[in-house]
mmCIF file of C-alpha atoms in Angstrom:
data_model
loop_
_atom_site.group_PDB
_atom_site.id
_atom_site.type_symbol
_atom_site.label_atom_id
_atom_site.label_comp_id
_atom_site.label_asym_id
_atom_site.label_seq_id
_atom_site.Cartn_x
_atom_site.Cartn_y
_atom_site.Cartn_z
ATOM 1 C CA MET J 197 -2.636 -19.567 19.406
ATOM 2 C CA LYS J 198 -0.805 -22.080 17.226
ATOM 3 C CA GLN J 199 2.789 -21.421 16.215
ATOM 4 C CA GLY J 200 2.861 -19.168 13.170
ATOM 5 C CA MET J 201 -0.913 -18.596 13.169
ATOM 6 C CA LYS J 202 -1.952 -15.043 12.299
ATOM 7 C CA TYR J 203 -5.351 -13.562 12.954
ATOM 8 C CA GLY J 204 -6.800 -10.666 11.022
ATOM 9 C CA ASN J 205 -9.737 -8.373 11.583
ATOM 10 C CA HIS J 206 -12.785 -8.705 9.313
ATOM 11 C CA SER J 207 -15.179 -6.346 11.191
ATOM 12 C CA ASP J 208 -17.479 -7.100 14.089
ATOM 13 C CA THR J 209 -20.857 -7.585 12.359
ATOM 14 C CA HIS J 210 -19.894 -7.955 8.664
ATOM 15 C CA PRO J 211 -21.674 -4.804 7.407
ATOM 16 C CA HIS J 212 -21.256 -3.055 4.066
ATOM 17 C CA VAL J 213 -18.417 -0.847 5.308
ATOM 18 C CA ASN J 214 -18.434 1.483 2.294
ATOM 19 C CA ASN J 215 -21.796 2.764 3.567
ATOM 20 C CA LEU J 216 -20.486 3.520 7.067
ATOM 21 C CA SER J 217 -19.006 6.709 8.480
ATOM 22 C CA LEU J 218 -15.399 6.901 9.631
ATOM 23 C CA GLU J 219 -16.495 6.527 13.266
ATOM 24 C CA LYS J 220 -18.746 3.509 12.564
ATOM 25 C CA ASN J 221 -15.897 1.836 10.653
ATOM 26 C CA ARG J 222 -13.566 2.462 13.596
ATOM 27 C CA GLU J 223 -16.127 0.903 15.954
ATOM 28 C CA GLN J 224 -16.370 -2.221 13.754
ATOM 29 C CA ILE J 225 -12.589 -2.652 13.733
ATOM 30 C CA LEU J 226 -12.091 -1.901 17.437
ATOM 31 C CA SER J 227 -14.890 -4.201 18.603
ATOM 32 C CA CYS J 228 -13.602 -7.115 16.525
ATOM 33 C CA SER J 229 -10.011 -6.511 17.652
ATOM 34 C CA GLU J 230 -11.009 -6.486 21.311
ATOM 35 C CA LYS J 231 -12.847 -9.819 20.924
ATOM 36 C CA ILE J 232 -9.908 -11.467 19.148
ATOM 37 C CA GLU J 233 -7.445 -10.155 21.722
ATOM 38 C CA GLY J 234 -9.694 -11.386 24.533
ATOM 39 C CA ILE J 235 -9.591 -14.920 23.120
ATOM 40 C CA THR J 236 -6.032 -15.134 21.759
ATOM 41 C CA GLY J 237 -4.168 -12.557 23.828
ATOM 42 C CA LYS J 238 -2.887 -11.062 20.550
ATOM 43 C CA LYS J 239 -3.738 -7.759 18.901
ATOM 44 C CA THR J 240 -4.741 -7.756 15.243
ATOM 45 C CA THR J 241 -2.937 -5.499 12.776
ATOM 46 C CA LEU J 242 -4.542 -6.546 9.475
ATOM 47 C CA TYR J 243 -8.014 -5.616 8.282
ATOM 48 C CA ARG J 244 -10.042 -6.894 5.342
ATOM 49 C CA GLY J 245 -13.407 -5.290 4.931
ATOM 50 C CA PRO J 246 -16.445 -7.514 4.366
ATOM 51 C CA TYR J 247 -17.368 -8.219 0.729
ATOM 52 C CA GLY J 248 -13.978 -6.867 -0.330
ATOM 53 C CA GLU J 249 -15.269 -3.348 0.172
ATOM 54 C CA TYR J 250 -12.883 -0.495 0.774
ATOM 55 C CA ASN J 251 -12.683 3.209 0.126
ATOM 56 C CA ASP J 252 -10.710 6.082 1.633
ATOM 57 C CA THR J 253 -12.980 6.149 4.692
ATOM 58 C CA VAL J 254 -12.467 2.427 5.348
ATOM 59 C CA ILE J 255 -8.701 2.653 4.837
ATOM 60 C CA ASN J 256 -8.409 5.720 7.091
ATOM 61 C CA ALA J 257 -10.498 4.027 9.795
ATOM 62 C CA ALA J 258 -8.196 1.005 9.683
ATOM 63 C CA LYS J 259 -5.078 3.187 9.849
ATOM 64 C CA SER J 260 -6.497 5.053 12.847
ATOM 65 C CA GLN J 261 -6.792 1.673 14.623
ATOM 66 C CA ASN J 262 -3.201 0.690 13.653
ATOM 67 C CA HIS J 263 -4.370 -1.810 11.033
ATOM 68 C CA ASN J 264 -3.115 -2.290 7.485
ATOM 69 C CA THR J 265 -5.929 -2.798 4.985
ATOM 70 C CA ILE J 266 -5.538 -5.814 2.742
ATOM 71 C CA GLN J 267 -7.283 -7.207 -0.312
ATOM 72 C CA TRP J 268 -6.882 -10.314 -2.440
ATOM 73 C CA ASN J 269 -6.199 -10.839 -6.113
ATOM 74 C CA LEU J 270 -7.282 -14.491 -6.398
ATOM 75 C CA ASP J 271 -10.569 -15.960 -5.203
ATOM 76 C CA THR J 272 -10.938 -19.721 -4.690
ATOM 77 C CA LEU J 273 -14.755 -19.396 -4.736
ATOM 78 C CA ASP J 274 -14.657 -22.000 -1.966
ATOM 79 C CA TYR J 275 -17.881 -20.563 -0.547
ATOM 80 C CA SER J 276 -19.716 -21.762 -3.678
ATOM 81 C CA GLY J 277 -18.967 -25.426 -2.882
ATOM 82 C CA LEU J 278 -16.085 -25.954 -5.335
ATOM 83 C CA THR J 279 -13.876 -28.995 -4.749
ATOM 84 C CA GLY J 280 -10.159 -28.626 -4.110
ATOM 85 C CA GLU J 281 -9.387 -29.612 -7.702
ATOM 86 C CA GLU J 282 -11.805 -26.979 -9.013
ATOM 87 C CA MET J 283 -10.232 -24.359 -6.750
ATOM 88 C CA TRP J 284 -6.777 -25.287 -8.040
ATOM 89 C CA LYS J 285 -7.950 -24.906 -11.657
ATOM 90 C CA ARG J 286 -9.001 -21.342 -10.786
ATOM 91 C CA LEU J 287 -5.630 -20.537 -9.190
ATOM 92 C CA ASN J 288 -3.081 -22.455 -11.237
ATOM 93 C CA SER J 289 -2.645 -20.182 -14.264
ATOM 94 C CA LYS J 290 -3.251 -16.934 -12.356
ATOM 95 C CA LEU J 291 -0.678 -17.254 -9.575
ATOM 96 C CA VAL J 292 1.968 -14.542 -9.557
ATOM 97 C CA SER J 293 4.520 -13.470 -7.007
ATOM 98 C CA GLY J 294 2.700 -11.455 -4.346
ATOM 99 C CA SER J 295 -0.695 -13.103 -4.855
ATOM 100 C CA ILE J 296 -3.113 -13.066 -1.946
ATOM 101 C CA ILE J 297 -5.669 -15.878 -2.159
ATOM 102 C CA LEU J 298 -9.146 -15.538 -0.674
ATOM 103 C CA SER J 299 -10.607 -18.558 1.077
ATOM 104 C CA HIS J 300 -13.032 -19.000 3.940
ATOM 105 C CA ASN J 301 -13.392 -21.159 7.010
ATOM 106 C CA GLY J 302 -16.543 -23.191 7.413
ATOM 107 C CA THR J 303 -16.937 -23.999 3.722
ATOM 108 C CA LYS J 304 -17.532 -27.486 2.356
ATOM 109 C CA HIS J 305 -14.093 -28.323 0.875
ATOM 110 C CA THR J 306 -11.596 -25.651 2.014
ATOM 111 C CA ALA J 307 -10.178 -27.446 5.054
ATOM 112 C CA ASP J 308 -9.678 -30.787 3.281
ATOM 113 C CA SER J 309 -8.200 -29.075 0.188
ATOM 114 C CA LEU J 310 -5.765 -26.717 1.896
ATOM 115 C CA ASP J 311 -2.770 -29.089 2.048
ATOM 116 C CA MET J 312 -3.157 -29.955 -1.650
ATOM 117 C CA LEU J 313 -3.482 -26.284 -2.647
ATOM 118 C CA LEU J 314 -0.423 -25.226 -0.621
ATOM 119 C CA THR J 315 1.657 -28.134 -1.972
ATOM 120 C CA ASN J 316 0.688 -27.270 -5.567
ATOM 121 C CA ILE J 317 1.580 -23.616 -5.006
ATOM 122 C CA GLU J 318 5.009 -24.552 -3.606
ATOM 123 C CA ASN J 319 5.575 -27.051 -6.447
ATOM 124 C CA LYS J 320 5.201 -24.143 -8.886
ATOM 125 C CA GLY J 321 8.196 -22.498 -7.172
ATOM 126 C CA PHE J 322 6.335 -20.077 -4.903
ATOM 127 C CA LYS J 323 7.014 -19.644 -1.207
ATOM 128 C CA VAL J 324 3.906 -19.423 0.966
ATOM 129 C CA VAL J 325 4.177 -16.649 3.571
ATOM 130 C CA THR J 326 1.818 -14.855 5.903
ATOM 131 C CA VAL J 327 0.067 -11.730 4.671
ATOM 132 C CA SER J 328 2.021 -9.747 7.288
ATOM 133 C CA GLU J 329 5.275 -10.820 5.656
ATOM 134 C CA LEU J 330 4.014 -10.065 2.164
ATOM 135 C CA ILE J 331 2.433 -6.625 2.328
ATOM 136 C CA TYR J 332 3.898 -3.131 2.236
ATOM 137 C CA LYS J 333 3.486 -1.374 5.572
ATOM 138 C CA GLU J 334 3.997 2.205 4.364
ATOM 139 C CA ASN J 335 4.247 4.359 1.232
ATOM 140 C CA TYR J 336 1.644 2.327 -0.658
ATOM 141 C CA TYR J 337 -1.823 2.610 -2.105
ATOM 142 C CA ILE J 338 -4.408 0.006 -3.094
ATOM 143 C CA ASP J 339 -5.373 0.156 -6.761
ATOM 144 C CA VAL J 340 -8.847 -0.494 -8.196
ATOM 145 C CA ASN J 341 -8.052 -4.215 -8.455
ATOM 146 C CA GLY J 342 -7.218 -4.454 -4.744
ATOM 147 C CA THR J 343 -3.474 -4.717 -5.338
ATOM 148 C CA GLN J 344 -0.988 -2.851 -3.197
ATOM 149 C CA ARG J 345 1.336 -0.579 -5.151
ATOM 150 C CA LEU J 346 4.290 1.411 -3.895
ATOM 151 C CA GLN J 347 3.790 5.171 -3.961
ATOM 152 C CA LYS J 348 6.143 6.894 -6.343
ATOM 153 C CA GLN J 349 8.424 9.118 -4.344
ATOM 154 C CA LYS J 350 8.245 12.749 -5.357
ATOM 155 C CA LYS J 351 11.630 14.162 -6.166
ATOM 156 C CA LYS J 352 12.537 16.822 -3.705
ATOM 157 C CA LYS J 353 13.886 20.071 -5.030
ATOM 158 C CA ASN J 354 17.597 20.105 -4.651
ATOM 159 C CA LEU J 355 18.144 23.274 -2.672
ATOM 160 C CA HIS J 356 21.851 22.568 -2.441
ATOM 161 C CA ASN J 357 22.197 22.875 -6.234
ATOM 162 C CA PHE J 358 20.046 25.970 -6.184
ATOM 163 C CA LYS J 359 22.351 27.640 -3.663
ATOM 164 C CA LYS J 360 25.451 26.646 -5.580
ATOM 165 C CA TYR J 361 23.958 28.057 -8.742
ATOM 166 C CA ASN J 362 22.971 31.243 -7.013
ATOM 167 C CA ILE J 363 26.504 31.701 -5.706
ATOM 168 C CA TYR J 364 27.837 30.991 -9.179
ATOM 169 C CA ILE J 365 25.657 33.759 -10.625
ATOM 170 C CA ILE J 366 26.897 36.175 -7.982
ATOM 171 C CA GLN J 367 30.495 35.262 -8.803
ATOM 172 C CA ILE J 368 29.843 35.890 -12.492
ATOM 173 C CA LEU J 369 28.257 39.179 -11.541
ATOM 174 C CA LYS J 370 31.419 40.244 -9.721
ATOM 175 C CA ILE J 371 33.708 39.125 -12.540
ATOM 176 C CA ILE J 372 31.674 40.856 -15.215
ATOM 177 C CA THR J 373 31.378 43.970 -13.096
ATOM 178 C CA ARG J 374 35.168 44.065 -12.718
ATOM 179 C CA LYS J 375 35.556 43.836 -16.496
ATOM 180 C CA GLY J 376 33.363 46.911 -16.884
ATOM 181 C CA LYS J 377 30.276 45.161 -18.260
ATOM 182 C CA SER J 378 26.833 46.577 -17.503
ATOM 183 C CA PHE J 379 25.493 45.515 -14.123
ATOM 184 C CA MET J 380 21.873 45.963 -15.270
ATOM 185 C CA LYS J 381 22.274 43.621 -18.224
ATOM 186 C CA LEU J 382 23.369 40.747 -15.981
ATOM 187 C CA TRP J 383 20.693 41.491 -13.384
ATOM 188 C CA THR J 384 17.935 40.947 -15.949
ATOM 189 C CA ILE J 385 19.331 37.493 -16.683
ATOM 190 C CA GLN J 386 19.712 36.409 -13.048
ATOM 191 C CA PRO J 387 16.037 36.132 -12.049
ATOM 192 C CA TYR J 388 15.332 33.935 -15.088
ATOM 193 C CA CYS J 389 18.115 31.537 -14.133
ATOM 194 C CA VAL J 390 16.974 31.328 -10.532
ATOM 195 C CA TYR J 391 13.355 30.718 -11.564
ATOM 196 C CA GLU J 392 14.417 27.879 -13.851
ATOM 197 C CA LEU J 393 15.946 25.944 -10.972
ATOM 198 C CA MET J 394 13.051 26.381 -8.575
#
């Protein structure tokens, strides 16, 4: 394995994974991973489903095999025979920080265009990194465009404030009771205040 080279999992037989069960998706990922590890000695941790397909079943299958599911947001269309210059025209105005670019091995112009594409990307001020360095590993979802987004963290109820408030109400209850005010009148207010904080 060359220095810095990363291998990802793309399934064993390139099926339409959205049509497969959870177990069949797991089998595709595991079989491919075992073959890659047998050749390189390295385990894969990234998975991109064939044809860009993914759904909850595919994502859950990948997670169960300790793989992060990835997608792309820019397609070179290298598989259609485009030249390097034509690929660059497709990418140039669409590049943004965090872009993942789809390209393929075994296509007519990808290998001889790669240096030019990477140089042009860096000349625009972007740093080229591996997908592993780029992606979120947890607390994310993949939107309908295939882009990873951070999950919004739900605010936890602040039980500490609730307890303080509850104690405060009890203290008021004692003070008002000492001043001869009606206990029942305050008690009807207390449940409303407690409910509001929950």
